[in-house]
Amino acid sequence: MKLEVWKFGGASLADGRAIQRAAQQIAAHRGPLVVVASALAGVTDLLLRGTPQAAVAFRTKHLQATRAVLGPGAPLRALTREIDTLTREYEDLCAAVTVLGYLDPRVQDAMVSRGERVSAQLLTAAVTRLKRRARLVDALDVVCTDDVHGGATPRLDDTRARARKVIGPVLASGAIALVPGYIGRAEDGSLTTLGRGGSDLTATVLARSLGARTVALWKDVPGILTADPRVVADARLIPQLHHREAAEVAHYGAKVLHPRALIPIAGTTISLHVRSFLNPALPGTEVSARQAITGYPVKALAMLPGQAVVTVAGKGMVGVHGMAARTFTAVDAEGLSVSTIFQASSESSIGFTIPESQAERAVRRLRQAFRHELEQGLIDGVTARPHMSVLAVVGEGMVGTPGISARVFAALESGGINVVAIAQGSSERNISLVVSSAQAPEAARRVHAAFQLSKIGGGQTTAKRHTDVVLLGFGRVGRALSDQIATAADRDVRIVGLLDRSGYVFDSKGLARARLLRLARDKDAGALLASLGGHKASAVEALSVMSSHAVSRPVIVDVTSDETGSLLQSAISRGFDVVLANKKPLAGSLETYDRLITVPAQSGRRVRYEATVGAGLPIIDTFRKLDDTGDRVLRIDGCVSGTLMFVLSEVSAGRPFSAAVREAMDRGYAEPDPRDDLSGRDAARKGLILARMLGYRGEAPKPDDLVPKPYAGLSLDTFLARLPELDAAWLTRVAALARKGRVLRYVVSATPRKVSAGLVEVAVSSPMGSASGTRNLVTFHSRRYSREPLVISGPGAGADVTAAGILNDIRSLGTS
Ligand code: ADP
Ligand code: ASP
Ligand code: MG
């Protein structure tokens, strides 16, 4: 079996219980294993304080954990003695530092090293107690480094030789090797540390040295996320990253990985896994040489806080060669290393970022190096601007993908965030921006959102944005709409999902026309989406799946005739805009109406509902235009039911009522049960929607019902069979009216204070009286249109015109 190297981070070794869990996980592993231990959570910070109180806290914390893990016995006594010794040594070092008055980096390394030393011992004892053979290995015998105290780099060749010699036999004997992380030994024999987070590096160095297959870093996060979850709450797990991308994320300060941890394994086949200590069954993030999935150029954001921008500026620098070289030679001579470099194209300044704490040294050194230039006025000055952060946008596929910086800047501008400097790494794997630390978290959130990094498939930079439609209901209108979308000349509207009561079908790249046609055919035959290659789910579940994908300008289109109010609300809260052809949610309770119309507007979500009244006729649109231009609509009257217009105009022309109703059904004008139209309920809903648009807040109107009471409860068949019983009365009525030059129309009337729906006698010669067929006709009385109303008239029913009205709404969302 191939060797694995595991590292347990501080958070995974927080206390006795966590250590016990780690030990169990280690003991349960089959196959050769090297375990690298970090100090317990918070211990390194504690030790860096160098105070007597820190010594006490160090001792207490470890004694507590040890007692919790080991229970009484020899191992507990041995470790207690060791903790006491390490504490005493620490106190002595602190005292020496106080006497000397300054902290030598060597001494500091010696002080903090005990965090890892004791945790590794404790973990070894805990594993041994679980009857698994485990051997503690001294990191100083294995990890050979250079002599940069506080940030040493392992020397690979020497470390490899030592590791094989020291750890090789342990593994060969079948025992698990446990090694303290973070520490090593320089050539002069002194103890070194590898920089904060250095246990990650210990793990990868050992993996390389021993030819391991994988390295697992067990952490308190599910893996490497698209951003630091403490800053960007909806940061998402990245399943796979290329070594180079992860290196970039780490370099730019994502604490999740030591900045140099990937160096030892870059170019090897060793894969690194950042995994969840709390949920070991999850795969976490794989970092490997596998070429990252293409098509998603932007992978992650990293943020390096606590930086200062140091600038060397002056007109005299223009065109003078060697300025950059001298700048960085000076910084290097001071032993400092910069994180980003930028130069304005005018060449009148060179700048870089450096940890705040080192800015003063850098400035001093640079002023010295440019003494002459400063004296002669060739350089205006060397300055440092503190409280800055570097925000890096990282991704392998960014090479040659246009539009990325534009998107970044648009996002920052929308938040009023000032970019102090920008640098594009020559690798084009990252764009780094310098922003003030105060604005950095907001900057990270804005850029994260702009690339939809919280979504599956996020990180794309499609220059042209389209609108992604999810259809709620897939009946005649839904199909007409999908046809119109599929045959439209441009491709800026796509259908990505369908929902019915059984489940959903979804493809974030858009459902192909052929697929939609097939679904339509099968649905006609009575099948449900869940059985047509879709997923079984409730509508709310389906929406939550869909909204977890990176869809663009999502719109949910309601072409059902159900009570969908709460479902639409939940779509709105998930970022959908809404287009309705369904009247019910808008003609129900005022509360639901407000939640759909008033509330979303406050959060920037938009709801359109042109097709609820007059199908494709621009009725609501006209109201908006009048209203927007300062007119005041006082009253809207309308014949808004195609079926009722048809039936009444036929009857007025002498046709029997029953025959007219039958024909309206045969032609597909009427609802499946024509009583839904004849009752006036549907027209009343439209009237209410119009009235609410004018500001009406009262009750729904009680419509005149064209179906006499005794007929309302009959089965459809019986009703249709008995329909001719009504013919005679209608004939008499229209004949009497005809003599007066009048006809019957079904009219809704809406004002801000009143709404009604019922039969009205109108003059044959009036616009309403002369209309026929399924024509809808709506008149607006307004301040401007006071003497003669504004009339909108045209076919007000039919799948095609309704779909056209919906498509218009969808497009208006895309452009506004
Ligand atoms: P360890 O316990 O192994 O030392 P760290 O505490 O060093 O682990 O790293 C994990 C922490 O890094 C997380 O708790 C998280 O707050 C932070 N972090 C910053 N950026 C990221 C990121 N992109 N993905 C995951 N975690 C991140
Ligand atoms: N304990 C060290 C630190 O806190 C090293 C590590 O945890 O990797 O930086
Ligand atoms: Mg760490």
PDB file of C-alpha atoms and ligand atoms in Angstrom, residues 7 9-11 38 196-200 219 254-258, ligand 3:
ATOM      1  CA  LYS A   7      -1.496  16.702   8.924  1.00  0.00           C
ATOM      2  CA  GLY A   9      -4.103  21.487  12.004  1.00  0.00           C
ATOM      3  CA  GLY A  10      -4.485  23.433  15.193  1.00  0.00           C
ATOM      4  CA  ALA A  11      -8.249  23.637  14.887  1.00  0.00           C
ATOM      5  CA  SER A  38       0.367  21.221  14.623  1.00  0.00           C
ATOM      6  CA  ARG A 196       3.179  30.576  10.377  1.00  0.00           C
ATOM      7  CA  GLY A 197       1.129  27.642   9.194  1.00  0.00           C
ATOM      8  CA  GLY A 198       4.389  25.774   8.595  1.00  0.00           C
ATOM      9  CA  SER A 199       3.040  22.323   9.473  1.00  0.00           C
ATOM     10  CA  ASP A 200       1.427  22.256   6.016  1.00  0.00           C
ATOM     11  CA  LYS A 219      -8.807  21.290   8.830  1.00  0.00           C
ATOM     12  CA  ALA A 254      -5.558  32.465   2.080  1.00  0.00           C
ATOM     13  CA  LYS A 255      -4.679  31.151   5.495  1.00  0.00           C
ATOM     14  CA  VAL A 256      -5.949  27.738   4.543  1.00  0.00           C
ATOM     15  CA  LEU A 257      -2.570  26.758   3.068  1.00  0.00           C
ATOM     16  CA  HIS A 258       0.984  27.759   3.931  1.00  0.00           C
TER      17      HIS A 258
HETATM   18 MG    MG B   3      -2.542  26.709   9.423  1.00  0.00          MG
END
